[in-house]
mmCIF file of C-alpha atoms in Angstrom:
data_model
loop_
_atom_site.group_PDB
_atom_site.id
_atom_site.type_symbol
_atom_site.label_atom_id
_atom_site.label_comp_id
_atom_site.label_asym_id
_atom_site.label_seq_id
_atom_site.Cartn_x
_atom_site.Cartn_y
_atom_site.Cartn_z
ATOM 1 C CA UNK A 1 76.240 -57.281 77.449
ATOM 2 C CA UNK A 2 77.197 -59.224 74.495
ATOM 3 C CA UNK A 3 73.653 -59.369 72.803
ATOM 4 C CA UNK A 4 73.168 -55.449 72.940
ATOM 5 C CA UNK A 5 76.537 -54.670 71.087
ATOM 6 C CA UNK A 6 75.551 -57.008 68.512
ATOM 7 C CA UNK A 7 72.507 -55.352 68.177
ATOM 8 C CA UNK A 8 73.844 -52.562 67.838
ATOM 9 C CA UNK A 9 76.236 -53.280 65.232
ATOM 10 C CA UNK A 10 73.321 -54.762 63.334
ATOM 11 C CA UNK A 11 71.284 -51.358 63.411
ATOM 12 C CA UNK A 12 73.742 -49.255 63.030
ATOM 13 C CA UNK A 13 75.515 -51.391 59.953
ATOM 14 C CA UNK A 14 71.947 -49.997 58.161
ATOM 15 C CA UNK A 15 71.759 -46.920 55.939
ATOM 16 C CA UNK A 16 69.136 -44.697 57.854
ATOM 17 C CA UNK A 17 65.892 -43.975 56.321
ATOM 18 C CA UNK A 18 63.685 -41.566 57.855
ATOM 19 C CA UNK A 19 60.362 -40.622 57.451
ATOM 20 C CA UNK A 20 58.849 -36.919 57.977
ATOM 21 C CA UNK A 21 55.695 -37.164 59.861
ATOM 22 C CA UNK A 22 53.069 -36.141 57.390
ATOM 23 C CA UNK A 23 54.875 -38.764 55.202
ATOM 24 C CA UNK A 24 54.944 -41.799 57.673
ATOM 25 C CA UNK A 25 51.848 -43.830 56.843
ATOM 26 C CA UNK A 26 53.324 -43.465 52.949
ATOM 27 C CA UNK A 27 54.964 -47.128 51.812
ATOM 28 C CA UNK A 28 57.624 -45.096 49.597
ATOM 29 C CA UNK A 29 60.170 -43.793 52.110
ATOM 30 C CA UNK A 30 61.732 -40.774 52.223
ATOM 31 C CA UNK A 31 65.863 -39.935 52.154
ATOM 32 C CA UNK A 32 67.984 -38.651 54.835
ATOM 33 C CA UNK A 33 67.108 -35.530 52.033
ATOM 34 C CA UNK A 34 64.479 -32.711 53.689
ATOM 35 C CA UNK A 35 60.848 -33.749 52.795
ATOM 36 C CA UNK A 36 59.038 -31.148 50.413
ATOM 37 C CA UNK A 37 55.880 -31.804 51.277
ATOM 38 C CA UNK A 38 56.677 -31.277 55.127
ATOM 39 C CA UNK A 39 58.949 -27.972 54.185
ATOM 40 C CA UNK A 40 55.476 -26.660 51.762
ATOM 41 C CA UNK A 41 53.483 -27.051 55.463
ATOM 42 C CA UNK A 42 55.787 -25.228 56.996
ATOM 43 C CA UNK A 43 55.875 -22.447 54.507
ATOM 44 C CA UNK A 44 52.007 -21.987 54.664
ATOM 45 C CA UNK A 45 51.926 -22.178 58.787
ATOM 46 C CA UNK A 46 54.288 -19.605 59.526
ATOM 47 C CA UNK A 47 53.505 -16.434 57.783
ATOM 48 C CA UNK A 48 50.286 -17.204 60.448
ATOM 49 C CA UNK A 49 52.372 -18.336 63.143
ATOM 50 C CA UNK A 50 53.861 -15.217 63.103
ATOM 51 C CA UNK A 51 51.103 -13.083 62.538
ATOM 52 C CA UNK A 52 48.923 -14.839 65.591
ATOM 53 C CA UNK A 53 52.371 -14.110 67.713
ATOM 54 C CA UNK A 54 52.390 -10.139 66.362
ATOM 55 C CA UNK A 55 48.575 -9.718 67.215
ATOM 56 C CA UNK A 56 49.341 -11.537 70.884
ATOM 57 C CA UNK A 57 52.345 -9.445 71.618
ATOM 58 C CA UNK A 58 50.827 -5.857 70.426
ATOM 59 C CA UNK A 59 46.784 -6.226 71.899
ATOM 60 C CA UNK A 60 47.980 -5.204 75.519
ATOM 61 C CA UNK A 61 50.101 -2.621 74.627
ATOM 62 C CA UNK A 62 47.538 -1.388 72.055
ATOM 63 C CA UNK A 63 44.612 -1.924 74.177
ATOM 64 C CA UNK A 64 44.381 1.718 75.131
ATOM 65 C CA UNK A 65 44.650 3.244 71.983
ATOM 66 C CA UNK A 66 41.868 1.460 71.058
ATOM 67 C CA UNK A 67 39.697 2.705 73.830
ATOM 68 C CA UNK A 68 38.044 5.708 72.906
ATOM 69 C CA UNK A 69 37.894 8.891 75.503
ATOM 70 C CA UNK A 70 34.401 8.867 76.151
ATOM 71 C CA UNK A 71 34.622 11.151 79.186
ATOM 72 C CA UNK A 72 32.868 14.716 78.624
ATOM 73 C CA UNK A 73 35.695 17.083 78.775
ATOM 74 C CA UNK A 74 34.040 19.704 81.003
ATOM 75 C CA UNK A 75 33.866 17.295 84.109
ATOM 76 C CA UNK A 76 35.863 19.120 86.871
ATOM 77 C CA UNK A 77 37.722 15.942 88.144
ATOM 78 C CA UNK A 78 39.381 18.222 91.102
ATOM 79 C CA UNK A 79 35.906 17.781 92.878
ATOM 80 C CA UNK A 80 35.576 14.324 92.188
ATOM 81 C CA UNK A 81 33.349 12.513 94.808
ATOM 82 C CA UNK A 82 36.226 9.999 96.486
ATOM 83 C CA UNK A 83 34.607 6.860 97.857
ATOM 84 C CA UNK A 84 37.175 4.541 99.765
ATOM 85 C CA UNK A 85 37.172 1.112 99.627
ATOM 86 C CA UNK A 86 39.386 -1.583 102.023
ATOM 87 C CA UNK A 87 40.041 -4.842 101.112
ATOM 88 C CA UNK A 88 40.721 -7.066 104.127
ATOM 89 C CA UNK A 89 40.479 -10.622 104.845
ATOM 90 C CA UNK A 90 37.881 -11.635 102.464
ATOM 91 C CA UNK A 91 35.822 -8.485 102.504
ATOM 92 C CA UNK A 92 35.278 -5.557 101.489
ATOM 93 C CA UNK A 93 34.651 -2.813 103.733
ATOM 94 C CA UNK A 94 32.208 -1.244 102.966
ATOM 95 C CA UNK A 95 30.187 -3.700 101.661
ATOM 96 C CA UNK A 96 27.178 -1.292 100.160
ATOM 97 C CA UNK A 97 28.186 1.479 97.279
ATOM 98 C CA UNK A 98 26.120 4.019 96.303
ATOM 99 C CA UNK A 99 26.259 6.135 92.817
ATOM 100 C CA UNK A 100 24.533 9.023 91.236
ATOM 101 C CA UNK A 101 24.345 8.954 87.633
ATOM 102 C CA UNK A 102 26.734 11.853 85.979
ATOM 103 C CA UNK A 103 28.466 12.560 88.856
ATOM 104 C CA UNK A 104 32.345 12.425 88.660
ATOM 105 C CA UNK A 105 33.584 9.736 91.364
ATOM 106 C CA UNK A 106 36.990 8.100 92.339
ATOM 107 C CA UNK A 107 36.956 4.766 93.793
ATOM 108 C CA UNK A 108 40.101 4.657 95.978
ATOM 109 C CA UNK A 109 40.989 1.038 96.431
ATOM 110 C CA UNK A 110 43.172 0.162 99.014
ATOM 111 C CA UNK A 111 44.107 -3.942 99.941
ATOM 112 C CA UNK A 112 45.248 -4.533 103.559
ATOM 113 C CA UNK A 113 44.721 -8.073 103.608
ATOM 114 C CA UNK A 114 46.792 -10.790 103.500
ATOM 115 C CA UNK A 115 46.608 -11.850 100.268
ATOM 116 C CA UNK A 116 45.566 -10.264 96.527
ATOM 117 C CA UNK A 117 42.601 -9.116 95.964
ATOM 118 C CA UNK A 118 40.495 -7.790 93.442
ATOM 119 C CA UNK A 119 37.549 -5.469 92.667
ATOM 120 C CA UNK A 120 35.647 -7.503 89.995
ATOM 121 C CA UNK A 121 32.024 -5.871 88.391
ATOM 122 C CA UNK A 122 32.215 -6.483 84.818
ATOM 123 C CA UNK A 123 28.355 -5.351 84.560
ATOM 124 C CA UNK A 124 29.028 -2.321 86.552
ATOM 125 C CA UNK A 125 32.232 -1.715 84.255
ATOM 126 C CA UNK A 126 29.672 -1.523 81.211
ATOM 127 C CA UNK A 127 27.118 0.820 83.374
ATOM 128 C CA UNK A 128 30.148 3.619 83.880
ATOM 129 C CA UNK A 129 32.559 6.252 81.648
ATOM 130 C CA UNK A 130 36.355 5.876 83.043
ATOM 131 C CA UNK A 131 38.712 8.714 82.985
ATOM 132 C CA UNK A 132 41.813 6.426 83.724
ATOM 133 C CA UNK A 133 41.132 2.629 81.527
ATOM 134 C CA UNK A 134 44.463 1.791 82.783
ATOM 135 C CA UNK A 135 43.394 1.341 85.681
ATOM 136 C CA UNK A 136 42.017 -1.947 84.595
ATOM 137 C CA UNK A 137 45.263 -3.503 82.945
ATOM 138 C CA UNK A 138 44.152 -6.322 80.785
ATOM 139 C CA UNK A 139 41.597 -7.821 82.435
ATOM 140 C CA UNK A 140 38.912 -5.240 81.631
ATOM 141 C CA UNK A 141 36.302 -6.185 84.099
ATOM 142 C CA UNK A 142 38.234 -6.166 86.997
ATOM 143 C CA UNK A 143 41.248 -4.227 88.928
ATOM 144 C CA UNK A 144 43.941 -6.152 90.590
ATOM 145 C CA UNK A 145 44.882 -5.066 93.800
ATOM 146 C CA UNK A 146 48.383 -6.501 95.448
ATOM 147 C CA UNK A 147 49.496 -6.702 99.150
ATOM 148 C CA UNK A 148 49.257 -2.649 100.849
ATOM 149 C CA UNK A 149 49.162 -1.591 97.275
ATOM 150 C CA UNK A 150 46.066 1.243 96.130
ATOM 151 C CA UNK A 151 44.785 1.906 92.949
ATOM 152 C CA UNK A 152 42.002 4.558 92.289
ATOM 153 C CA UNK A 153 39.645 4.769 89.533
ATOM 154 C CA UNK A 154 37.986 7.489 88.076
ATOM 155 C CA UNK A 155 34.665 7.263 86.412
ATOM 156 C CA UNK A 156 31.021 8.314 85.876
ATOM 157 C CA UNK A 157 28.124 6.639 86.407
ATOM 158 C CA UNK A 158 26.209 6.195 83.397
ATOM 159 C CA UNK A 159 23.304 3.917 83.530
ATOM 160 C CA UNK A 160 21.057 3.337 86.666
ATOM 161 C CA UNK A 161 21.098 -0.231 88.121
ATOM 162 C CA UNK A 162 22.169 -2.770 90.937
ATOM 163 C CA UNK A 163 25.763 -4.292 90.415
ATOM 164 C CA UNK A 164 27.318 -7.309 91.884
ATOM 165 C CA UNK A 165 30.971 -6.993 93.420
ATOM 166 C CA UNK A 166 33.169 -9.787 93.951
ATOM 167 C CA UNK A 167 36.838 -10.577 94.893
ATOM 168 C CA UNK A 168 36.939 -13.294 91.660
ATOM 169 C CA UNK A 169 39.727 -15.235 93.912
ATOM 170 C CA UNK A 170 37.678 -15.008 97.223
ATOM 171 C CA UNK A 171 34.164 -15.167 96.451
ATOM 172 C CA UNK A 172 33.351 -18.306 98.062
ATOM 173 C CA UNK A 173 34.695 -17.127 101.062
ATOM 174 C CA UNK A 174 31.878 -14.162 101.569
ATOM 175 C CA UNK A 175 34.200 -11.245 99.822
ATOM 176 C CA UNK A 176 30.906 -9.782 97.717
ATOM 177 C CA UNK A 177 29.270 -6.670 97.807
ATOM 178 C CA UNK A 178 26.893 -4.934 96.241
ATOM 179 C CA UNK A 179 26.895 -1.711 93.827
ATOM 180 C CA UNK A 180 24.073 0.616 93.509
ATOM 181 C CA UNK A 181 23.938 4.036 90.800
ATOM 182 C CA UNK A 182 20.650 5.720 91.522
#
């Protein structure tokens, strides 16, 4: 007990000299006084720091009003094809969708499994029109789908082709499924 209160006495007898970091490998110390070359880095990083933090916090929010409305305004979405879709247990039932190009279509989504889900096609995404972006929240190629929750989605097919489906959580477990637009 005796030796550590003498060295501390010893230490603490010292007048402090500090070091900022970007000075440390210098052999001219600094004072206890604010560095200026630390306090010049500072002033160049944060007019970015903050910009990077403004760009973060307003791309969600703004997300949508970049999107254009690419939907032909004529489309009589009252007669909208609707095409159900359940999620259960690491499937999707059912597991074969069929499209026609340029007809109006909502995909009723509906999870009543035991866990989330979701409804992820980003090539399919690109090969339709959507009425309702939303829909997709930020992800953009997929829609979430929580515990006895539905979501619907309304879009037109745009381009012919044959689209993969997957729960992006559960597709090793056999939730796939495969989208057609004829």
């Amino acid at each position: 007990m005796r030796g550590w209160r003498a060295s501390f006495s010893r230490s603490s007898s010292r007048s402090p000299i500090r070091r900022c970091s970007p000075c440390s490998n210098n052999s001219k110390p600094q004072s206890t006084r604010r560095c200026t070359r630390s306090s010049a880095m500072r002033t160049a990083v944060r007019p970015r720091l903050e910009l990077a933090a403004l760009v973060l916090a307003a791309g969600p929010c703004c997300a949508d009003a970049q999107t254009p409305e690419r939907i032909a305004p004529d489309v009589d979405w009252a007669n909208a094809e609707i095409v159900a879709v359940t999620m259960v247990n690491y499937e999707f039932v059912p597991d074969r969708l069929s499209f026609r190009r340029g007809v109006p279509y909502r995909l009723h989504l509906e999870n009543h499994g035991s866990e989330i889900h979701d409804f992820s096609a980003p090539e399919f995404f690109k090969a339709i029109e959507l009425r309702n972006p939303e829909v997709l929240g930020p992800y953009a190629t997929r829609i979430v789908v929580r515990l006895n929750e539905a979501k619907d989605m309304d879009f037109i097919a745009t381009r012919a082709g044959s689209y993969e489906l997957t729960c992006a959580d559960h597709d090793w477990a056999g939730m796939t499924a495969r989208i057609t637009v004829e």
